[in-house]
mmCIF file of C-alpha atoms in Angstrom:
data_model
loop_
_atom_site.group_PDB
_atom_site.id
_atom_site.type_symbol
_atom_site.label_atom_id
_atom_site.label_comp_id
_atom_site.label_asym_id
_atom_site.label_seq_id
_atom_site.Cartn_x
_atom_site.Cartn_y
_atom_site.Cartn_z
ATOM 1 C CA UNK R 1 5.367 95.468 14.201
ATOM 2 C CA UNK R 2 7.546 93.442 11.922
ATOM 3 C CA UNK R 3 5.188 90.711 11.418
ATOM 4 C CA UNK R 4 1.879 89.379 12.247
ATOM 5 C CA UNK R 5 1.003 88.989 15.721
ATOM 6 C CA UNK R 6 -1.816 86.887 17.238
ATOM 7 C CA UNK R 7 -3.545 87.362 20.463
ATOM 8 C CA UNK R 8 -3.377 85.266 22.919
ATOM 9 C CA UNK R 9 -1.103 82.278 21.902
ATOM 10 C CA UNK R 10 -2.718 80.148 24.221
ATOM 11 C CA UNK R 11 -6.601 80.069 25.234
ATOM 12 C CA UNK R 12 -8.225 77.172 27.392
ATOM 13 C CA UNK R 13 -12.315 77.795 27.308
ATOM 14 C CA UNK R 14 -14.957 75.844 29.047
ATOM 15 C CA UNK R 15 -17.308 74.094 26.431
ATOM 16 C CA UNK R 16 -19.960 76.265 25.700
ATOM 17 C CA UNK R 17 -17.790 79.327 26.732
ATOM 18 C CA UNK R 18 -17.111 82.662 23.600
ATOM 19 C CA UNK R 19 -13.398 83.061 22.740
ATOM 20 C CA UNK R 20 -12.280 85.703 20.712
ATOM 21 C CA UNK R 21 -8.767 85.622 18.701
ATOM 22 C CA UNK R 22 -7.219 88.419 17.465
ATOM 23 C CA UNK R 23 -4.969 89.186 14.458
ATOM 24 C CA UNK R 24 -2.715 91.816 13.522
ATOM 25 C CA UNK R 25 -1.558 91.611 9.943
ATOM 26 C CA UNK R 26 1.801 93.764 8.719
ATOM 27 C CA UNK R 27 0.625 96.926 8.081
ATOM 28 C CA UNK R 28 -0.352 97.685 4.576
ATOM 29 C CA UNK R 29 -1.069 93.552 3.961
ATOM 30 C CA UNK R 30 -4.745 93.674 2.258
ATOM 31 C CA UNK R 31 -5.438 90.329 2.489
ATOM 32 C CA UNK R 32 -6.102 88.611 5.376
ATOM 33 C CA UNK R 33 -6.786 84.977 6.135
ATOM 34 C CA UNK R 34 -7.714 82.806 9.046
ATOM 35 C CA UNK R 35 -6.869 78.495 9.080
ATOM 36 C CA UNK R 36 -7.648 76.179 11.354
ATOM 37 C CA UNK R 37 -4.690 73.671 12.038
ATOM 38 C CA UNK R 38 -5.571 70.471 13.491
ATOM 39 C CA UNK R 39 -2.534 68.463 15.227
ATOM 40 C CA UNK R 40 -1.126 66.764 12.743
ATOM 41 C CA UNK R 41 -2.491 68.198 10.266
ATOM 42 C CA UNK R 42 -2.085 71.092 7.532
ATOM 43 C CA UNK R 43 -4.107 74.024 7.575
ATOM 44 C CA UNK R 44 -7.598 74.345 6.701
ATOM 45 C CA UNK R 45 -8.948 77.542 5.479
ATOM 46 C CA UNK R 46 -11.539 79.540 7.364
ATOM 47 C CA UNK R 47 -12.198 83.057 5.615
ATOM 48 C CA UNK R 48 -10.376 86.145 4.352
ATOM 49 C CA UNK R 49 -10.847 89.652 3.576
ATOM 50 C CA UNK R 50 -9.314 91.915 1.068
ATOM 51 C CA UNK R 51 -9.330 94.882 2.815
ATOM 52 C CA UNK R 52 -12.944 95.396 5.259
ATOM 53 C CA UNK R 53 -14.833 93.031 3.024
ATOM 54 C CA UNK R 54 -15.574 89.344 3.838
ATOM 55 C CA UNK R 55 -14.882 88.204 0.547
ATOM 56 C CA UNK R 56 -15.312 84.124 1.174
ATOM 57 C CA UNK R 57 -16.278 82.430 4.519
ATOM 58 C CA UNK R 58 -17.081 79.442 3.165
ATOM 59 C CA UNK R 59 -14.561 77.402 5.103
ATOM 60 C CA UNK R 60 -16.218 78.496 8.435
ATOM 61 C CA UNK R 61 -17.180 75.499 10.418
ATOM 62 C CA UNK R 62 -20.115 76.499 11.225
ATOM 63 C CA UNK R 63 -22.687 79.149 12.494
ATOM 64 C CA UNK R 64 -20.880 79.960 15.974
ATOM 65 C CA UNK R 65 -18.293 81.164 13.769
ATOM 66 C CA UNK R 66 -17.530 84.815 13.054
ATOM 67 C CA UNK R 67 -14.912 86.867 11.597
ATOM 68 C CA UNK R 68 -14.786 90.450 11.317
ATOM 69 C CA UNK R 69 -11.871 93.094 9.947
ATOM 70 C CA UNK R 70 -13.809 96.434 10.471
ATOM 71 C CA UNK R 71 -11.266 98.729 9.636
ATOM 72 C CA UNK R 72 -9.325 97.037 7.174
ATOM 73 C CA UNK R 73 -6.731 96.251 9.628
ATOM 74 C CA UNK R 74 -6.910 94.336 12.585
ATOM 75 C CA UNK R 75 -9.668 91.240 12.664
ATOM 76 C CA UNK R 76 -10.871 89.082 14.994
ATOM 77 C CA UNK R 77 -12.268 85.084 14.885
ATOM 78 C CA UNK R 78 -15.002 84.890 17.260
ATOM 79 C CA UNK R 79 -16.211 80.939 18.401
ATOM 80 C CA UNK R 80 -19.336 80.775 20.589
ATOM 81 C CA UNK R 81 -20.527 78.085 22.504
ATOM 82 C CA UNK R 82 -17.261 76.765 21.986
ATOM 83 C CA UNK R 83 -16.933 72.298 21.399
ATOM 84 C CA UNK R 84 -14.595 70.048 22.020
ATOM 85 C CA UNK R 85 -13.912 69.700 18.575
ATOM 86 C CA UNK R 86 -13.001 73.790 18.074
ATOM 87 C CA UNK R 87 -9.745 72.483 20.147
ATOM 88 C CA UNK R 88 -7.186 73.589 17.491
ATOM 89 C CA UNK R 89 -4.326 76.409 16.587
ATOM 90 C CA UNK R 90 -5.726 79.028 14.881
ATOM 91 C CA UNK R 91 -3.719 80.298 12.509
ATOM 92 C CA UNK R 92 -4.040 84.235 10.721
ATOM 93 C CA UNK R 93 -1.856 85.356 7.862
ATOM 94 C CA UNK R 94 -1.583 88.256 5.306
ATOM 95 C CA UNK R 95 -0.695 89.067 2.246
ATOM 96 C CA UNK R 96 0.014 91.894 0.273
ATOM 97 C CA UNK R 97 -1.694 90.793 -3.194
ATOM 98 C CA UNK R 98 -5.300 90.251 -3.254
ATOM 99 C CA UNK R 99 -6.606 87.198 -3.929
ATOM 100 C CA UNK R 100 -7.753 86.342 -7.728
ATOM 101 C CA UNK R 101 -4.999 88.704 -8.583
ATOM 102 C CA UNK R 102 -1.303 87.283 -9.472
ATOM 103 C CA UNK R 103 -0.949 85.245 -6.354
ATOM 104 C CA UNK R 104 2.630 84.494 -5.739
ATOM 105 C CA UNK R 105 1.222 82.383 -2.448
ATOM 106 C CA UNK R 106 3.386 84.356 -0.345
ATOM 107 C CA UNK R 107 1.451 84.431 2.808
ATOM 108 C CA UNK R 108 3.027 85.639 6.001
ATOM 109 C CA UNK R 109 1.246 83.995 9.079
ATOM 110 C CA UNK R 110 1.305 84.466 12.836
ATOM 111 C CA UNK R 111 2.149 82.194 15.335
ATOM 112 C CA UNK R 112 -0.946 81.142 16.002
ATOM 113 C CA UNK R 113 -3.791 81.002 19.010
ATOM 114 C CA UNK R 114 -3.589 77.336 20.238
ATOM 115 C CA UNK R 115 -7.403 77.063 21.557
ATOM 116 C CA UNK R 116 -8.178 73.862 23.797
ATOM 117 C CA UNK R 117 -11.907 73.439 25.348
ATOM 118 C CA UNK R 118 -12.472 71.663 27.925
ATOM 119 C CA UNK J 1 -12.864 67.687 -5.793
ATOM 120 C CA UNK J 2 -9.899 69.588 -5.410
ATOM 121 C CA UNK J 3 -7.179 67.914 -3.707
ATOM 122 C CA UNK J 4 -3.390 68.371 -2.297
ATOM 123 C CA UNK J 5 -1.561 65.183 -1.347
ATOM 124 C CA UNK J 6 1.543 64.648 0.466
ATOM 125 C CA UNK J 7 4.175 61.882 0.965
ATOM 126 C CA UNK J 8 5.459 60.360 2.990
ATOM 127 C CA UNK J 9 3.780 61.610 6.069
ATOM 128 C CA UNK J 10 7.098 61.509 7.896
ATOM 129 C CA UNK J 11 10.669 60.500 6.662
ATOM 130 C CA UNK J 12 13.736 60.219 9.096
ATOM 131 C CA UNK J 13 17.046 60.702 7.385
ATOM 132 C CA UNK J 14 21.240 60.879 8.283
ATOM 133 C CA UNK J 15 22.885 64.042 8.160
ATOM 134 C CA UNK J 16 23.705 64.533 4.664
ATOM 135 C CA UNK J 17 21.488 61.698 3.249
ATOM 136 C CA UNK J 18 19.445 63.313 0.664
ATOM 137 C CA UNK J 19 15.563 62.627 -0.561
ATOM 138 C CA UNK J 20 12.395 63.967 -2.028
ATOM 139 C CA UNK J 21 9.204 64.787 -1.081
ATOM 140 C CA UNK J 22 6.505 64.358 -3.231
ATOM 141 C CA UNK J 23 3.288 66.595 -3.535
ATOM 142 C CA UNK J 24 0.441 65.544 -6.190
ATOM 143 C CA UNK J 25 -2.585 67.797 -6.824
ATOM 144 C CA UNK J 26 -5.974 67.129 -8.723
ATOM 145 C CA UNK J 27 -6.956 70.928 -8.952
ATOM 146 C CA UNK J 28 -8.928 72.545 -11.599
ATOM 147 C CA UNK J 29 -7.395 76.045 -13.293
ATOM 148 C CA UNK J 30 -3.890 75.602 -10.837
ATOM 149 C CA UNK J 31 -2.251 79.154 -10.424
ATOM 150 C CA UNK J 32 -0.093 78.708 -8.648
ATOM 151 C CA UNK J 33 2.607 75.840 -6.283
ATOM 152 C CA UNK J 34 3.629 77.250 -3.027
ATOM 153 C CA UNK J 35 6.418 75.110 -0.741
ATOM 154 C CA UNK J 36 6.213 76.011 3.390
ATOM 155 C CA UNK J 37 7.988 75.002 5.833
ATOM 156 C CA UNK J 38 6.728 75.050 9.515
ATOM 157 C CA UNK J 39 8.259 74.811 12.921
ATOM 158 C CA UNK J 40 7.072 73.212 15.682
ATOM 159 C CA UNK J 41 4.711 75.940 17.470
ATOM 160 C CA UNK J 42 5.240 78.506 14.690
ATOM 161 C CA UNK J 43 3.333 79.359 11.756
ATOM 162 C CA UNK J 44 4.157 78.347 8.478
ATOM 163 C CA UNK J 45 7.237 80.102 6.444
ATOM 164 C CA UNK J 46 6.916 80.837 2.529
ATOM 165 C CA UNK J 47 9.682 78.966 1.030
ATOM 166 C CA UNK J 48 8.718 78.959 -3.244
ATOM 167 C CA UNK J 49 6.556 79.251 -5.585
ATOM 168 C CA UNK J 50 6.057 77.458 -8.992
ATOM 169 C CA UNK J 51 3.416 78.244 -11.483
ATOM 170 C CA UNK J 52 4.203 75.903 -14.707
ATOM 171 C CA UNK J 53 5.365 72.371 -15.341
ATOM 172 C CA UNK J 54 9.176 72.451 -15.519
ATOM 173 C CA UNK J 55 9.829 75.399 -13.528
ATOM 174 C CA UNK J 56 12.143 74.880 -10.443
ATOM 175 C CA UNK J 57 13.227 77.194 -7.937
ATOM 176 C CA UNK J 58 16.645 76.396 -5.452
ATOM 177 C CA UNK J 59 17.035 77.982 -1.852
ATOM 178 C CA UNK J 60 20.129 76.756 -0.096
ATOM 179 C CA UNK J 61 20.089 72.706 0.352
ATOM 180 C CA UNK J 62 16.245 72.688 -1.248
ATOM 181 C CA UNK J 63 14.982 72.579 -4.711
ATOM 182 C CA UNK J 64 11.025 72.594 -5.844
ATOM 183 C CA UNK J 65 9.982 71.236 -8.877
ATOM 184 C CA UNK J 66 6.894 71.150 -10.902
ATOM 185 C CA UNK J 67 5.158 68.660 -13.299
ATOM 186 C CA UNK J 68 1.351 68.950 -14.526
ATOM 187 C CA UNK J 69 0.323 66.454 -11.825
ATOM 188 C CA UNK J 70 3.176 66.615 -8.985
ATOM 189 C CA UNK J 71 5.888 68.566 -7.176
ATOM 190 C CA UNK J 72 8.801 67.437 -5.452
ATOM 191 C CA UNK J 73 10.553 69.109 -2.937
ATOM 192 C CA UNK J 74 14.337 67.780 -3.037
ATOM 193 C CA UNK J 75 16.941 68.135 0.348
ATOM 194 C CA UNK J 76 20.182 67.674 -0.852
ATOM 195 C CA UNK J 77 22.784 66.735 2.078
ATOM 196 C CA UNK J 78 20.274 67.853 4.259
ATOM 197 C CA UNK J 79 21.532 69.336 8.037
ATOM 198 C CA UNK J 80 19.429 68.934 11.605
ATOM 199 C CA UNK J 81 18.137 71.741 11.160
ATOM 200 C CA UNK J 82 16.417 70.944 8.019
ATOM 201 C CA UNK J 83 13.926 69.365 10.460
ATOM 202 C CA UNK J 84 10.120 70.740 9.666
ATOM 203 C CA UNK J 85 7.251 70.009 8.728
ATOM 204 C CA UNK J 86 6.758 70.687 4.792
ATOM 205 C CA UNK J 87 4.014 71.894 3.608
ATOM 206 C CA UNK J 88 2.695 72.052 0.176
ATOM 207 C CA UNK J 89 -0.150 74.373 -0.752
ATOM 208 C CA UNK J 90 -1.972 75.744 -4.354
ATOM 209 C CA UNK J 91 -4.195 78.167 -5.327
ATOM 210 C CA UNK J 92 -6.720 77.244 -7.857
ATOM 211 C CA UNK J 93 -8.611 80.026 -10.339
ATOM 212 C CA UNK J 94 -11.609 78.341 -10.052
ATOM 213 C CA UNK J 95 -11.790 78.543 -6.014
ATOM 214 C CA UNK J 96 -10.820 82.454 -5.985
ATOM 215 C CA UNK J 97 -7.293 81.655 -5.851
ATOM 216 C CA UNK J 98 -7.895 80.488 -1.925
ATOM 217 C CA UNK J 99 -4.626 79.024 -0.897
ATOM 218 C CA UNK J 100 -5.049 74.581 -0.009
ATOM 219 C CA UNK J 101 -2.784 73.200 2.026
ATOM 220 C CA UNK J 102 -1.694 69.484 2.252
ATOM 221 C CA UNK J 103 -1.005 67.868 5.616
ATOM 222 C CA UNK J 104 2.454 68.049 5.040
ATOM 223 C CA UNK J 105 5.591 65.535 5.529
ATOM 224 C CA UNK J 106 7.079 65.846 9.006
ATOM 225 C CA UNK J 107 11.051 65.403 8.041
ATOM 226 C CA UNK J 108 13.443 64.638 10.376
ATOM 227 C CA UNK J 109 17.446 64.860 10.145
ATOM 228 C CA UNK J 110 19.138 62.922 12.718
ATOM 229 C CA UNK J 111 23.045 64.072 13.570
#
Protein backbone atom coordinates (compact mmCIF):
# COMPACT_ATOMS: atom_id res chain seq x y z
CA UNK A 1 0.00 0.00 0.00
CA UNK A 2 0.62 3.70 -0.09
CA UNK A 3 1.41 4.06 3.45
CA UNK A 4 1.75 2.35 6.67
CA UNK A 5 -1.02 0.40 7.88
CA UNK A 6 -1.67 -0.85 11.44
CA UNK A 7 -3.67 -3.76 12.52
CA UNK A 8 -6.38 -3.53 14.26
CA UNK A 9 -7.13 0.22 14.97
CA UNK A 10 -8.99 -0.62 17.87
CA UNK A 11 -8.28 -3.54 20.52
CA UNK A 12 -10.17 -3.85 23.98
CA UNK A 13 -8.25 -6.82 26.12
CA UNK A 14 -9.12 -8.15 29.48
CA UNK A 15 -6.25 -7.39 32.05
CA UNK A 16 -4.00 -10.07 32.02
CA UNK A 17 -5.10 -11.01 28.40
CA UNK A 18 -1.85 -11.12 25.11
CA UNK A 19 -2.55 -8.57 22.34
CA UNK A 20 -0.62 -8.50 19.40
CA UNK A 21 -0.34 -5.25 17.01
CA UNK A 22 0.75 -5.37 13.76
CA UNK A 23 2.63 -2.98 11.43
CA UNK A 24 3.12 -2.68 7.89
CA UNK A 25 5.73 -0.14 6.93
CA UNK A 26 5.91 1.29 3.02
CA UNK A 27 7.70 -1.08 1.30
CA UNK A 28 11.36 -0.53 0.99
CA UNK A 29 11.23 1.80 4.53
CA UNK A 30 14.29 0.15 6.62
CA UNK A 31 13.60 1.62 9.63
CA UNK A 32 10.94 0.88 11.66
CA UNK A 33 9.71 2.29 14.94
CA UNK A 34 7.04 1.64 17.49
CA UNK A 35 5.65 4.78 20.23
CA UNK A 36 3.44 4.62 22.72
CA UNK A 37 1.02 7.72 22.81
CA UNK A 38 -0.63 8.41 25.96
CA UNK A 39 -3.89 10.78 25.72
CA UNK A 40 -2.70 13.87 25.85
CA UNK A 41 0.38 13.28 25.38
CA UNK A 42 3.29 13.07 22.64
CA UNK A 43 4.78 9.97 21.71
CA UNK A 44 7.08 7.93 23.61
CA UNK A 45 9.46 5.70 21.92
CA UNK A 46 9.35 1.94 22.25
CA UNK A 47 11.98 0.20 19.82
CA UNK A 48 13.05 0.10 16.17
CA UNK A 49 14.75 -1.97 13.72
CA UNK A 50 16.84 -1.18 10.76
CA UNK A 51 16.00 -3.80 8.69
CA UNK A 52 15.48 -7.58 10.87
CA UNK A 53 17.68 -6.32 13.65
CA UNK A 54 16.42 -4.95 17.01
CA UNK A 55 18.75 -2.28 17.10
CA UNK A 56 17.43 -0.38 20.54
CA UNK A 57 14.50 -1.54 22.79
CA UNK A 58 15.33 0.39 25.44
CA UNK A 59 12.10 2.34 25.58
CA UNK A 60 10.12 -0.94 26.15
CA UNK A 61 8.09 -0.68 29.25
CA UNK A 62 8.83 -3.55 30.45
CA UNK A 63 9.41 -7.40 30.21
CA UNK A 64 5.79 -8.36 28.80
CA UNK A 65 6.93 -6.39 26.00
CA UNK A 66 8.09 -7.77 22.66
CA UNK A 67 8.75 -6.65 19.27
CA UNK A 68 9.78 -8.60 16.43
CA UNK A 69 10.38 -7.69 12.41
CA UNK A 70 11.51 -11.20 11.16
CA UNK A 71 11.72 -10.56 7.70
CA UNK A 72 12.67 -7.14 7.50
CA UNK A 73 9.25 -6.14 6.68
CA UNK A 74 6.28 -6.47 8.56
CA UNK A 75 6.64 -6.41 12.69
CA UNK A 76 4.60 -6.97 15.34
CA UNK A 77 4.34 -5.40 19.27
CA UNK A 78 3.36 -8.15 21.41
CA UNK A 79 1.94 -7.07 25.31
CA UNK A 80 1.28 -10.01 27.66
CA UNK A 81 -0.53 -10.04 30.67
CA UNK A 82 -1.75 -6.90 29.53
CA UNK A 83 -2.41 -3.71 32.66
CA UNK A 84 -4.45 -1.13 32.93
CA UNK A 85 -1.80 1.13 32.41
CA UNK A 86 -0.78 -0.52 28.66
CA UNK A 87 -4.27 1.40 27.78
CA UNK A 88 -2.75 3.62 25.03
CA UNK A 89 -2.49 4.18 20.96
CA UNK A 90 0.20 2.49 19.69
CA UNK A 91 1.75 4.12 17.19
CA UNK A 92 4.37 2.36 14.22
CA UNK A 93 6.23 4.43 11.67
CA UNK A 94 9.03 4.04 9.03
CA UNK A 95 11.54 5.55 7.53
CA UNK A 96 13.64 5.22 4.72
CA UNK A 97 17.14 6.40 6.30
CA UNK A 98 18.57 4.44 9.01
CA UNK A 99 19.00 5.76 12.10
CA UNK A 100 22.61 7.31 13.10
CA UNK A 101 22.76 8.06 9.45
CA UNK A 102 21.67 11.71 8.07
CA UNK A 103 18.31 11.72 9.72
CA UNK A 104 16.10 14.19 8.06
CA UNK A 105 13.30 13.03 10.90
CA UNK A 106 11.01 12.24 8.23
CA UNK A 107 9.07 9.48 9.74
CA UNK A 108 5.89 8.27 8.14
CA UNK A 109 3.55 6.68 10.85
CA UNK A 110 0.33 4.68 10.83
CA UNK A 111 -2.74 5.43 12.28
CA UNK A 112 -2.28 3.76 15.13
CA UNK A 113 -3.77 0.61 17.37
CA UNK A 114 -5.79 2.38 20.16
CA UNK A 115 -5.42 -0.52 22.94
CA UNK A 116 -7.81 -0.13 26.10
CA UNK A 117 -7.71 -3.00 28.97
CA UNK A 118 -10.15 -3.50 30.95
CA UNK B 1 18.70 14.41 30.77
CA UNK B 2 17.57 14.99 27.46
CA UNK B 3 14.55 16.96 27.17
CA UNK B 4 11.83 18.46 24.54
CA UNK B 5 9.49 21.13 25.89
CA UNK B 6 6.48 22.61 24.50
CA UNK B 7 4.30 25.75 24.97
CA UNK B 8 1.63 26.55 25.51
CA UNK B 9 -0.08 23.27 25.95
CA UNK B 10 -3.10 24.62 24.09
CA UNK B 11 -3.74 28.11 22.44
CA UNK B 12 -7.22 29.12 20.94
CA UNK B 13 -6.99 31.76 18.28
CA UNK B 14 -9.49 33.93 15.55
CA UNK B 15 -9.33 33.14 12.08
CA UNK B 16 -6.49 35.00 10.82
CA UNK B 17 -4.98 35.95 14.25
CA UNK B 18 -1.48 34.86 14.07
CA UNK B 19 1.05 33.35 16.95
CA UNK B 20 3.98 31.18 17.81
CA UNK B 21 4.67 28.18 19.33
CA UNK B 22 7.59 27.71 21.16
CA UNK B 23 9.72 24.42 21.49
CA UNK B 24 12.99 24.46 23.84
CA UNK B 25 15.34 21.45 24.00
CA UNK B 26 18.27 20.55 26.48
CA UNK B 27 19.76 17.73 24.19
CA UNK B 28 23.29 16.71 23.96
CA UNK B 29 24.95 16.37 20.14
CA UNK B 30 21.23 17.75 18.48
CA UNK B 31 21.01 16.47 14.77
CA UNK B 32 18.44 17.30 13.91
CA UNK B 33 14.57 19.67 14.60
CA UNK B 34 11.61 17.96 13.21
CA UNK B 35 7.94 19.98 13.29
CA UNK B 36 4.61 17.37 13.16
CA UNK B 37 1.49 17.99 13.04
CA UNK B 38 -1.21 15.43 14.19
CA UNK B 39 -4.90 14.97 13.74
CA UNK B 40 -7.20 13.88 16.00
CA UNK B 41 -7.15 9.87 15.62
CA UNK B 42 -4.33 9.96 13.04
CA UNK B 43 -0.76 9.58 13.31
CA UNK B 44 1.54 12.26 13.22
CA UNK B 45 2.45 14.13 9.70
CA UNK B 46 6.20 15.31 8.95
CA UNK B 47 5.92 18.92 8.44
CA UNK B 48 10.08 20.30 8.63
CA UNK B 49 13.10 19.83 9.55
CA UNK B 50 15.89 22.18 10.89
CA UNK B 51 19.36 21.17 11.72
CA UNK B 52 21.32 24.60 12.67
CA UNK B 53 20.56 27.78 14.55
CA UNK B 54 19.15 30.27 12.03
CA UNK B 55 17.81 27.98 9.57
CA UNK B 56 14.02 28.34 8.80
CA UNK B 57 11.90 26.47 6.60
CA UNK B 58 8.11 27.99 5.28
CA UNK B 59 5.15 25.60 4.19
CA UNK B 60 2.03 27.52 3.32
CA UNK B 61 0.71 29.74 6.47
CA UNK B 62 3.72 28.02 8.78
CA UNK B 63 7.26 28.89 9.32
CA UNK B 64 9.91 26.86 11.73
CA UNK B 65 12.70 28.42 13.12
CA UNK B 66 15.74 27.43 14.95
CA UNK B 67 17.99 28.94 17.72
CA UNK B 68 20.73 26.88 19.81
CA UNK B 69 18.20 26.47 22.64
CA UNK B 70 14.55 26.88 20.98
CA UNK B 71 12.29 26.61 17.95
CA UNK B 72 9.29 28.36 17.12
CA UNK B 73 6.74 27.30 14.98
CA UNK B 74 4.94 30.59 13.56
CA UNK B 75 0.96 30.48 11.97
CA UNK B 76 0.56 33.40 10.12
CA UNK B 77 -3.32 34.28 9.47
CA UNK B 78 -3.93 30.97 10.45
CA UNK B 79 -7.43 29.12 8.90
CA UNK B 80 -9.77 26.34 10.92
CA UNK B 81 -8.19 24.01 9.57
CA UNK B 82 -4.90 24.85 10.95
CA UNK B 83 -6.37 23.07 14.00
CA UNK B 84 -3.76 20.15 15.31
CA UNK B 85 -1.91 19.18 17.61
CA UNK B 86 1.91 20.29 17.00
CA UNK B 87 4.38 18.35 17.72
CA UNK B 88 7.98 19.00 18.09
CA UNK B 89 10.52 16.20 18.05
CA UNK B 90 14.76 15.88 17.81
CA UNK B 91 17.11 13.43 17.29
CA UNK B 92 20.17 13.54 19.35
CA UNK B 93 23.79 11.80 18.19
CA UNK B 94 24.40 10.75 21.42
CA UNK B 95 20.98 8.63 21.80
CA UNK B 96 21.46 6.87 18.20
CA UNK B 97 19.68 9.57 16.56
CA UNK B 98 16.21 8.05 18.24
CA UNK B 99 13.60 10.57 17.37
CA UNK B 100 11.96 12.57 21.11
CA UNK B 101 8.91 13.91 20.92
CA UNK B 102 7.39 16.76 23.07
CA UNK B 103 3.77 16.61 24.21
CA UNK B 104 2.87 19.00 21.79
CA UNK B 105 0.55 22.32 21.75
CA UNK B 106 -3.05 21.46 20.91
CA UNK B 107 -3.97 24.74 18.61
CA UNK B 108 -7.20 25.65 17.90
CA UNK B 109 -8.61 28.21 15.14
CA UNK B 110 -12.03 29.27 15.80
CA UNK B 111 -14.14 30.69 12.51
Amino acid sequence: GAGVSQSPRYKVAKRGQDVALRCDPISGHVSLFWYQQALGQGPEFLTYFQNEAQLDKSGLPSDRFFAERPEGSVSTLKIQRTQQEDSAVYLCASSLVSPGRWNTGELFFGEGSRLTVL
Amino acid sequence: EDQVTQSPEALRLQEGESSSLNCSYTVSGLRGLFWYRQDPGKGPEFLFTLYSAGEEKEKERLKATLTKKESFLHITAPKPEDSATYLCAVACANRDDKIIFGKGTRLHILP
